Amino acid sequence: MTIIVTGGAGFIGSNFIFHMLKKYRDYRIICLDKLTYAGNLSTLKDVMDNPHFRFVKADICDRNAVEKLFEEEKPNIVVNFAAESHVDRSIETPEIFLQTNIIGTAVLMDTCRKYGIQRYHQVSTDEVYGDLPLDRPDLFFTETTPLHTSSPYSSSKAGADLLVLAYYRTYGLPVTISRCSNNYGPYHFPEKLIPLMIANALNDKPLPVYGEGINVRDWLYVEDHCKAIDLIIHNGNVGEVYNVGGHNEMRNIDIVKLICKELGKSESLITFVKDRKGHDMRYAIDPTKIHQELGWLPETKFQDGIKKTIRWYLENRQWWEEIVSGEYRNYYEKMYGNR
Ligand code: NAD
Ligand code: TDX
């Protein structure tokens, strides 16, 4: 079995590669990644010498490069993690999101059609459903909830999802889609809420909470997401969408306070800043379908996962300190300087 994992130098893709190489000793895993600001080769250093692994630096929008890789490797499965993934960046510069998230997906699927494939899996997000009101805790996103996006990021992901389903219906491409809630865990880029708050707290820097901090996200430990994708690509039904989430809703402010407590830092570091434009209020996934059809259940409780995550950031300071001391500093200044 040969699997191409796009975006495997990023947060979830790298965790997926580690999971697959450990579990399936005879699979060949090829990581195709452009190494944007979010991709880190150092993340993959432990598997670089693994004979079952290959890294290829390429853009999923580059048709020639993608076709060349398919000719060389003749993959059985493609799992597409490659994306521009940060909502705040999409509000600043939408175009690259359309390019990578939509055009890149089309190029990958065209190549799958040309060379033949057993499965094309699209890693999508719960953000395609828009948001839920805070005063209706009885409501959850199911796979049939209408797409109703808020940001350029989520719109580009929804556009890609529709294209994936169109390639299934029009060309019979054997596709699946997973729509997961917010992940957390090792190798999470420090522009996102949890790693940003951990890194800032460790450096005694202000903890910038948007608006009142009452927005709710449904957090899942990254390994549980990887296990869900593993199940879907092996046992999921072609043409289907699977929601992935662990019923773990938390307000942003409570997450930030918890991080302060775990690190022994004062809550006086918390600074309320200008809200995100179009900020989604609440995400909440109903994972009944993947549980009933594929037997998936989350294994890591948030209380344990957040401790493991914080420990990882303490033990791997070099990984994130290199990021926060480099080009990322300009981004931080631009996004938070006058907020
Ligand atoms: P990330 O930003 O950490 O990683 C993205 C990776 O894709 C990077 O390695 C980057 O170099 C690569 N990439 C970007 N553009 C590329 C291109 N044109 N060609 C090749 N590679 C390219 O993202 P992540 O958080 O790991 O998210 C992975 C996927 O999961 C995304 O599709 C995202 O929409 C989805 N998702 C993320 C979450 C979450 O909480 N992080 C939740 C649900 C779904
Ligand atoms: O500095 C911050 N302060 C703050 O209050 C940041 C970076 C975020 N927030 C808030 C905004 C959100 O309500 O925290 C919440 C989480 O923010 P992000 O980490 O940026 O995640 P989110 O916008 O929820 O999107 C994430 O989950 C779904 C991923 O980045 C997406 O790729 C995924 O699809």
CSV table of C-alpha atoms and ligand atoms in Angstrom, one decimal:
chain,number,residue,atom,x,y,z
A,1,MET,CA,0.0,0.0,0.0
A,2,THR,CA,1.4,3.4,-1.0
A,3,ILE,CA,-0.2,6.5,0.5
A,4,ILE,CA,0.6,10.1,-0.5
A,5,VAL,CA,0.0,12.4,2.4
A,6,THR,CA,-0.1,16.1,1.3
A,7,GLY,CA,0.6,18.8,3.9
A,8,GLY,CA,2.5,16.2,6.0
A,9,ALA,CA,5.0,18.7,7.3
A,10,GLY,CA,2.2,20.6,9.1
A,11,PHE,CA,0.4,19.9,12.4
A,12,ILE,CA,-2.1,17.2,11.7
A,13,GLY,CA,-0.4,15.7,8.6
A,14,SER,CA,2.8,15.0,10.5
A,15,ASN,CA,0.9,13.4,13.4
A,16,PHE,CA,-0.9,11.2,10.8
A,17,ILE,CA,2.4,10.2,9.2
A,18,PHE,CA,3.8,9.1,12.6
A,19,HIS,CA,0.6,7.2,13.3
A,20,MET,CA,0.6,5.4,9.9
A,21,LEU,CA,4.3,4.5,9.9
A,22,LYS,CA,4.0,3.1,13.4
A,23,LYS,CA,0.9,1.1,12.8
A,24,TYR,CA,1.4,-0.2,9.2
A,25,ARG,CA,5.0,-1.4,9.1
A,26,ASP,CA,4.8,-2.4,5.4
A,27,TYR,CA,3.0,0.7,4.0
A,28,ARG,CA,5.0,3.2,2.0
A,29,ILE,CA,4.2,6.8,3.0
A,30,ILE,CA,5.1,9.8,0.8
A,31,CYS,CA,4.8,13.3,2.2
A,32,LEU,CA,4.2,16.0,-0.5
A,33,ASP,CA,4.5,19.4,1.1
A,34,LYS,CA,5.3,22.9,-0.2
A,35,LEU,CA,6.9,23.9,3.1
A,36,THR,CA,5.0,27.2,3.5
A,37,TYR,CA,5.5,29.1,6.7
A,38,ALA,CA,3.4,26.4,8.4
A,39,GLY,CA,5.4,23.4,7.2
A,40,ASN,CA,8.5,22.4,9.1
A,41,LEU,CA,10.9,19.8,7.9
A,42,SER,CA,12.3,19.5,11.5
A,43,THR,CA,9.0,18.1,12.5
A,44,LEU,CA,9.7,15.0,10.3
A,45,LYS,CA,13.3,14.5,11.3
A,46,ASP,CA,12.6,11.3,13.1
A,47,VAL,CA,11.2,9.6,10.1
A,48,MET,CA,13.4,11.0,7.3
A,49,ASP,CA,15.7,8.0,7.4
A,50,ASN,CA,12.8,5.5,7.5
A,51,PRO,CA,13.0,3.4,4.3
A,52,HIS,CA,9.2,3.3,4.1
A,53,PHE,CA,9.0,7.1,4.0
A,54,ARG,CA,9.8,9.7,1.4
A,55,PHE,CA,9.6,13.5,1.5
A,56,VAL,CA,8.9,15.5,-1.7
A,57,LYS,CA,8.9,19.3,-1.6
A,58,ALA,CA,6.1,20.4,-4.1
A,59,ASP,CA,3.0,22.5,-4.4
A,60,ILE,CA,-0.3,20.7,-4.8
A,61,CYS,CA,-1.2,23.3,-7.4
A,62,ASP,CA,1.8,22.3,-9.5
A,63,ARG,CA,0.2,19.8,-11.9
A,64,ASN,CA,3.5,18.7,-13.5
A,65,ALA,CA,5.1,18.0,-10.1
A,66,VAL,CA,2.0,16.1,-8.8
A,67,GLU,CA,1.8,14.0,-12.0
A,68,LYS,CA,5.5,13.2,-11.8
A,69,LEU,CA,5.1,12.0,-8.3
A,70,PHE,CA,2.1,9.8,-9.3
A,71,GLU,CA,4.1,8.3,-12.2
A,72,GLU,CA,7.0,7.5,-9.8
A,73,GLU,CA,5.0,6.2,-6.9
A,74,LYS,CA,1.7,4.9,-8.3
A,75,PRO,CA,-0.2,5.6,-5.0
A,76,ASN,CA,-3.2,3.6,-3.8
A,77,ILE,CA,-4.5,6.4,-1.6
A,78,VAL,CA,-4.1,10.1,-1.3
A,79,VAL,CA,-4.9,11.9,1.9
A,80,ASN,CA,-5.1,15.7,1.4
A,81,PHE,CA,-4.1,17.7,4.5
A,82,ALA,CA,-2.4,20.4,2.5
A,83,ALA,CA,-4.1,23.7,3.0
A,84,GLU,CA,-3.8,27.3,4.2
A,85,SER,CA,-5.4,26.7,7.6
A,86,HIS,CA,-5.4,29.9,9.7
A,87,VAL,CA,-8.7,31.9,9.8
A,88,ASP,CA,-7.0,35.2,10.7
A,89,ARG,CA,-4.6,35.0,7.8
A,90,SER,CA,-7.5,34.3,5.4
A,91,ILE,CA,-9.2,37.5,6.6
A,92,GLU,CA,-6.0,39.4,5.6
A,93,THR,CA,-5.2,37.6,2.3
A,94,PRO,CA,-8.0,35.4,1.0
A,95,GLU,CA,-6.5,34.6,-2.4
A,96,ILE,CA,-3.8,32.1,-1.4
A,97,PHE,CA,-6.6,30.2,0.4
A,98,LEU,CA,-8.6,29.9,-2.8
A,99,GLN,CA,-5.5,28.8,-4.7
A,100,THR,CA,-4.2,26.1,-2.4
A,101,ASN,CA,-7.5,24.9,-0.8
A,102,ILE,CA,-9.6,24.8,-4.0
A,103,ILE,CA,-7.3,24.7,-7.0
A,104,GLY,CA,-4.9,22.5,-5.3
A,105,THR,CA,-7.7,20.0,-4.4
A,106,ALA,CA,-8.8,20.0,-8.1
A,107,VAL,CA,-5.2,19.3,-9.3
A,108,LEU,CA,-4.9,16.4,-6.9
A,109,MET,CA,-8.2,14.9,-7.9
A,110,ASP,CA,-7.5,15.4,-11.7
A,111,THR,CA,-4.3,13.5,-11.2
A,112,CYS,CA,-6.1,10.7,-9.3
A,113,ARG,CA,-8.5,10.4,-12.2
A,114,LYS,CA,-5.6,10.3,-14.7
A,115,TYR,CA,-3.6,7.6,-12.9
A,116,GLY,CA,-6.3,5.8,-11.1
A,117,ILE,CA,-6.7,5.6,-7.3
A,118,GLN,CA,-8.4,3.4,-4.7
A,119,ARG,CA,-9.3,6.4,-2.5
A,120,TYR,CA,-9.0,10.1,-2.4
A,121,HIS,CA,-9.6,11.5,1.1
A,122,GLN,CA,-10.2,15.1,1.8
A,123,VAL,CA,-9.4,16.4,5.2
A,124,SER,CA,-12.1,19.1,5.8
A,125,THR,CA,-13.3,21.0,8.9
A,126,ASP,CA,-16.4,21.6,10.9
A,127,GLU,CA,-16.1,25.3,10.0
A,128,VAL,CA,-17.8,24.6,6.7
A,129,TYR,CA,-21.1,24.4,8.7
A,130,GLY,CA,-20.7,28.0,9.9
A,131,ASP,CA,-21.5,28.5,13.6
A,132,LEU,CA,-24.2,27.7,16.2
A,133,PRO,CA,-25.8,30.1,18.7
A,134,LEU,CA,-24.5,30.0,22.3
A,135,ASP,CA,-28.0,29.8,23.7
A,136,ARG,CA,-28.9,26.5,21.9
A,137,PRO,CA,-26.7,23.9,23.5
A,138,ASP,CA,-29.0,21.2,22.0
A,139,LEU,CA,-27.9,21.9,18.5
A,140,PHE,CA,-24.9,20.1,16.8
A,141,PHE,CA,-23.5,19.9,13.3
A,142,THR,CA,-24.4,16.6,11.5
A,143,GLU,CA,-23.3,15.6,8.0
A,144,THR,CA,-26.5,17.0,6.6
A,145,THR,CA,-26.3,20.4,8.2
A,146,PRO,CA,-26.2,22.9,5.3
A,147,LEU,CA,-22.8,24.5,4.5
A,148,HIS,CA,-22.9,28.1,5.7
A,149,THR,CA,-19.4,29.6,6.0
A,150,SER,CA,-18.2,32.7,7.7
A,151,SER,CA,-14.5,33.3,6.7
A,152,PRO,CA,-12.5,33.1,3.5
A,153,TYR,CA,-10.8,30.1,5.0
A,154,SER,CA,-14.0,28.1,5.7
A,155,SER,CA,-15.5,29.2,2.4
A,156,SER,CA,-12.4,27.8,0.6
A,157,LYS,CA,-12.7,24.5,2.5
A,158,ALA,CA,-16.4,24.3,1.7
A,159,GLY,CA,-15.7,25.0,-2.0
A,160,ALA,CA,-13.2,22.2,-2.0
A,161,ASP,CA,-15.7,19.8,-0.3
A,162,LEU,CA,-18.3,20.6,-3.0
A,163,LEU,CA,-15.7,19.9,-5.7
A,164,VAL,CA,-14.8,16.6,-4.1
A,165,LEU,CA,-18.4,15.5,-4.0
A,166,ALA,CA,-18.8,16.7,-7.7
A,167,TYR,CA,-15.8,14.5,-8.7
A,168,TYR,CA,-17.5,11.6,-7.1
A,169,ARG,CA,-20.9,12.1,-8.8
A,170,THR,CA,-19.5,13.3,-12.2
A,171,TYR,CA,-16.5,11.0,-12.6
A,172,GLY,CA,-17.0,8.3,-10.0
A,173,LEU,CA,-13.8,9.2,-8.3
A,174,PRO,CA,-13.7,7.1,-5.0
A,175,VAL,CA,-13.7,10.0,-2.5
A,176,THR,CA,-14.4,10.4,1.2
A,177,ILE,CA,-14.4,13.6,3.3
A,178,SER,CA,-13.9,14.0,7.1
A,179,ARG,CA,-15.0,17.2,8.8
A,180,CYS,CA,-13.3,17.5,12.2
A,181,SER,CA,-13.5,19.9,15.0
A,182,ASN,CA,-10.5,21.9,16.5
A,183,ASN,CA,-7.5,19.7,17.1
A,184,TYR,CA,-4.7,20.2,19.7
A,185,GLY,CA,-1.5,18.4,20.4
A,186,PRO,CA,2.2,18.3,19.5
A,187,TYR,CA,3.5,20.2,16.5
A,188,HIS,CA,0.6,22.7,16.5
A,189,PHE,CA,1.8,25.9,14.9
A,190,PRO,CA,2.0,28.7,17.5
A,191,GLU,CA,-0.3,31.0,15.7
A,192,LYS,CA,-3.3,28.9,16.8
A,193,LEU,CA,-5.0,29.5,20.2
A,194,ILE,CA,-3.6,26.7,22.4
A,195,PRO,CA,0.0,26.7,21.3
A,196,LEU,CA,0.1,30.5,21.1
A,197,MET,CA,-1.2,30.8,24.7
A,198,ILE,CA,1.3,28.2,25.9
A,199,ALA,CA,4.3,29.9,24.1
A,200,ASN,CA,3.3,33.4,25.3
A,201,ALA,CA,2.6,32.3,28.9
A,202,LEU,CA,6.0,30.6,29.0
A,203,ASN,CA,7.6,33.8,27.8
A,204,ASP,CA,5.4,35.9,30.3
A,205,LYS,CA,3.9,37.7,27.3
A,206,PRO,CA,0.3,39.0,27.2
A,207,LEU,CA,-2.3,36.4,26.3
A,208,PRO,CA,-4.5,38.0,23.6
A,209,VAL,CA,-8.1,36.8,23.9
A,210,TYR,CA,-10.4,37.9,21.2
A,211,GLY,CA,-13.6,39.8,22.2
A,212,GLU,CA,-14.9,38.5,25.5
A,213,GLY,CA,-13.5,35.0,25.1
A,214,ILE,CA,-16.9,33.4,25.2
A,215,ASN,CA,-16.7,31.7,21.8
A,216,VAL,CA,-16.9,27.9,22.1
A,217,ARG,CA,-14.8,25.3,20.2
A,218,ASP,CA,-15.1,21.5,20.3
A,219,TRP,CA,-11.5,20.3,21.0
A,220,LEU,CA,-10.1,16.9,19.9
A,221,TYR,CA,-6.7,15.4,20.6
A,222,VAL,CA,-4.9,15.2,17.3
A,223,GLU,CA,-4.2,11.4,17.6
A,224,ASP,CA,-7.9,10.8,17.8
A,225,HIS,CA,-8.4,12.7,14.5
A,226,CYS,CA,-5.6,10.6,12.9
A,227,LYS,CA,-7.2,7.4,14.0
A,228,ALA,CA,-10.5,8.5,12.5
A,229,ILE,CA,-8.9,9.2,9.1
A,230,ASP,CA,-7.2,5.8,9.3
A,231,LEU,CA,-10.6,4.1,9.8
A,232,ILE,CA,-12.3,6.2,7.0
A,233,ILE,CA,-9.6,5.5,4.3
A,234,HIS,CA,-9.7,1.7,5.1
A,235,ASN,CA,-13.4,1.1,6.0
A,236,GLY,CA,-15.4,4.3,5.1
A,237,ASN,CA,-18.0,4.3,2.3
A,238,VAL,CA,-17.0,6.0,-0.9
A,239,GLY,CA,-18.9,9.3,-1.5
A,240,GLU,CA,-19.6,9.8,2.2
A,241,VAL,CA,-18.8,12.6,4.6
A,242,TYR,CA,-17.9,11.8,8.2
A,243,ASN,CA,-18.0,14.3,11.0
A,244,VAL,CA,-15.3,13.8,13.7
A,245,GLY,CA,-15.5,15.3,17.1
A,246,GLY,CA,-15.5,14.3,20.8
A,247,HIS,CA,-18.2,16.4,22.5
A,248,ASN,CA,-15.6,18.5,24.2
A,249,GLU,CA,-16.9,22.0,24.0
A,250,MET,CA,-15.0,24.8,25.9
A,251,ARG,CA,-15.0,28.5,25.9
A,252,ASN,CA,-11.7,30.2,24.8
A,253,ILE,CA,-11.3,32.0,28.1
A,254,ASP,CA,-11.6,28.8,30.1
A,255,ILE,CA,-8.9,27.2,27.9
A,256,VAL,CA,-6.6,30.2,28.5
A,257,LYS,CA,-7.2,30.1,32.3
A,258,LEU,CA,-6.5,26.4,32.4
A,259,ILE,CA,-3.2,26.9,30.5
A,260,CYS,CA,-2.3,29.6,33.1
A,261,LYS,CA,-3.1,27.2,35.9
A,262,GLU,CA,-1.1,24.3,34.5
A,263,LEU,CA,1.9,26.5,33.9
A,264,GLY,CA,1.7,28.3,37.2
A,265,LYS,CA,1.3,31.7,35.5
A,266,SER,CA,-0.9,34.6,36.6
A,267,GLU,CA,-4.2,35.2,34.9
A,268,SER,CA,-3.2,38.9,34.8
A,269,LEU,CA,-1.4,38.0,31.6
A,270,ILE,CA,-4.8,37.7,29.9
A,271,THR,CA,-5.5,40.7,27.7
A,272,PHE,CA,-8.8,41.1,25.9
A,273,VAL,CA,-8.2,42.4,22.4
A,274,LYS,CA,-10.3,43.4,19.4
A,275,ASP,CA,-12.5,40.6,18.2
A,276,ARG,CA,-11.9,38.6,15.0
A,277,LYS,CA,-14.0,39.8,12.1
A,278,GLY,CA,-17.0,37.5,11.5
A,279,HIS,CA,-16.0,35.5,14.5
A,280,ASP,CA,-17.9,32.1,14.7
A,281,MET,CA,-19.6,31.7,18.1
A,282,ARG,CA,-19.8,28.0,18.7
A,283,TYR,CA,-18.8,24.8,16.9
A,284,ALA,CA,-20.1,21.4,18.1
A,285,ILE,CA,-19.9,18.2,16.2
A,286,ASP,CA,-22.3,15.2,16.3
A,287,PRO,CA,-20.1,12.2,15.6
A,288,THR,CA,-22.8,9.6,15.7
A,289,LYS,CA,-22.3,8.5,12.1
A,290,ILE,CA,-18.6,7.6,12.4
A,291,HIS,CA,-19.2,6.0,15.7
A,292,GLN,CA,-22.1,3.8,14.4
A,293,GLU,CA,-20.6,3.0,11.0
A,294,LEU,CA,-16.9,2.7,11.8
A,295,GLY,CA,-16.8,2.2,15.6
A,296,TRP,CA,-14.7,5.4,16.1
A,297,LEU,CA,-14.7,7.0,19.6
A,298,PRO,CA,-12.2,9.5,21.0
A,299,GLU,CA,-9.7,8.0,23.4
A,300,THR,CA,-7.9,11.0,24.9
A,301,LYS,CA,-9.9,13.0,27.5
A,302,PHE,CA,-9.2,16.8,27.3
A,303,GLN,CA,-7.8,16.9,30.9
A,304,ASP,CA,-5.1,14.4,29.9
A,305,GLY,CA,-4.6,15.7,26.3
A,306,ILE,CA,-4.0,19.3,27.4
A,307,LYS,CA,-1.4,18.1,30.1
A,308,LYS,CA,0.4,16.0,27.5
A,309,THR,CA,0.3,18.9,25.0
A,310,ILE,CA,1.7,21.4,27.6
A,311,ARG,CA,4.4,18.9,28.5
A,312,TRP,CA,5.3,18.5,24.9
A,313,TYR,CA,5.8,22.3,24.5
A,314,LEU,CA,7.9,22.3,27.6
A,315,GLU,CA,10.1,19.5,26.3
A,316,ASN,CA,10.4,20.7,22.8
A,317,ARG,CA,11.1,24.4,23.3
A,318,GLN,CA,13.5,24.5,20.4
A,319,TRP,CA,10.8,23.5,17.9
A,320,TRP,CA,8.5,26.4,18.7
A,321,GLU,CA,11.2,28.9,19.8
A,322,GLU,CA,12.7,28.8,16.3
A,323,ILE,CA,9.3,29.6,14.9
A,324,VAL,CA,8.4,32.4,17.2
A,325,SER,CA,11.9,34.0,16.8
A,326,GLY,CA,11.9,34.0,13.0
A,327,GLU,CA,9.7,35.5,10.2
A,328,TYR,CA,6.7,34.7,12.4
A,329,ARG,CA,7.6,37.8,14.5
A,330,ASN,CA,6.6,40.1,11.7
A,331,TYR,CA,3.2,38.3,11.5
A,332,TYR,CA,2.7,38.6,15.2
A,333,GLU,CA,3.5,42.3,15.2
A,334,LYS,CA,1.1,42.9,12.3
A,335,MET,CA,-1.8,40.9,13.8
A,336,TYR,CA,-1.4,41.8,17.4
A,337,GLY,CA,0.6,45.1,17.4
A,338,ASN,CA,-2.4,47.5,17.4
A,339,ARG,CA,-5.1,45.2,18.4
B,1,NAD,P1,-1.1,23.4,9.1
B,1,NAD,O1,-1.2,24.8,8.6
B,1,NAD,O2,-0.4,23.1,10.3
B,1,NAD,O3,-0.3,22.6,7.9
B,1,NAD,C1,-0.6,22.7,6.5
B,1,NAD,C2,0.5,22.1,5.8
B,1,NAD,O4,0.2,22.2,4.4
B,1,NAD,C3,1.9,22.7,5.9
B,1,NAD,O5,2.9,21.7,6.1
B,1,NAD,C4,2.1,23.5,4.6
B,1,NAD,O6,3.5,23.6,4.3
B,1,NAD,C5,1.3,22.6,3.6
B,1,NAD,N1,0.9,23.3,2.5
B,1,NAD,C6,0.2,24.5,2.4
B,1,NAD,N2,0.0,24.9,1.2
B,1,NAD,C7,0.5,23.9,0.4
B,1,NAD,C8,0.5,23.7,-1.0
B,1,NAD,N3,0.0,24.6,-1.9
B,1,NAD,N4,1.1,22.5,-1.5
B,1,NAD,C9,1.6,21.6,-0.6
B,1,NAD,N5,1.6,21.8,0.7
B,1,NAD,C10,1.0,22.9,1.2
B,1,NAD,O7,-2.5,22.8,9.0
B,1,NAD,P2,-3.2,21.7,10.0
B,1,NAD,O8,-3.8,22.4,11.2
B,1,NAD,O9,-2.3,20.6,10.1
B,1,NAD,O10,-4.5,21.3,9.1
B,1,NAD,C11,-4.4,20.2,8.2
B,1,NAD,C12,-5.7,20.1,7.5
B,1,NAD,O11,-6.7,19.8,8.4
B,1,NAD,C13,-6.2,21.3,6.7
B,1,NAD,O12,-6.8,20.9,5.5
B,1,NAD,C14,-7.2,21.9,7.7
B,1,NAD,O13,-8.2,22.6,6.9
B,1,NAD,C15,-7.8,20.7,8.3
B,1,NAD,N6,-8.3,20.9,9.7
B,1,NAD,C16,-7.6,21.4,10.7
B,1,NAD,C17,-8.1,21.5,12.0
B,1,NAD,C18,-7.3,22.1,13.1
B,1,NAD,O14,-7.8,22.2,14.2
B,1,NAD,N7,-6.0,22.4,12.9
B,1,NAD,C19,-9.4,21.0,12.2
B,1,NAD,C20,-10.1,20.4,11.2
B,1,NAD,C21,-9.6,20.4,9.9
B,2,TDX,O1,-4.8,34.9,19.6
B,2,TDX,C1,-5.9,34.3,19.6
B,2,TDX,N1,-6.9,34.6,20.5
B,2,TDX,C2,-8.1,34.1,20.4
B,2,TDX,O2,-9.0,34.4,21.3
B,2,TDX,C3,-6.2,33.3,18.6
B,2,TDX,C4,-5.2,32.8,17.6
B,2,TDX,C5,-7.5,32.7,18.6
B,2,TDX,N2,-8.4,33.1,19.5
B,2,TDX,C6,-9.8,32.5,19.4
B,2,TDX,C7,-10.4,32.5,18.1
B,2,TDX,C8,-11.3,31.2,18.1
B,2,TDX,O3,-12.5,31.5,18.7
B,2,TDX,O4,-9.6,31.1,19.8
B,2,TDX,C9,-10.5,30.3,19.0
B,2,TDX,C10,-9.6,29.3,18.3
B,2,TDX,O5,-8.9,30.0,17.3
B,2,TDX,P1,-7.9,29.3,16.3
B,2,TDX,O6,-6.9,28.5,17.0
B,2,TDX,O7,-7.4,30.3,15.3
B,2,TDX,O8,-8.8,28.2,15.6
B,2,TDX,P2,-10.2,28.3,14.8
B,2,TDX,O9,-10.4,29.7,14.2
B,2,TDX,O10,-11.3,27.8,15.6
B,2,TDX,O11,-9.9,27.3,13.5
B,2,TDX,C11,-9.2,26.0,13.8
B,2,TDX,O12,-10.2,25.0,13.9
B,2,TDX,C12,-10.7,24.6,12.7
B,2,TDX,C13,-8.2,25.7,12.8
B,2,TDX,O13,-7.2,26.8,12.7
B,2,TDX,C14,-8.7,25.4,11.4
B,2,TDX,O14,-7.7,25.1,10.5
B,2,TDX,C15,-9.7,24.3,11.6
B,2,TDX,O15,-10.4,24.1,10.4
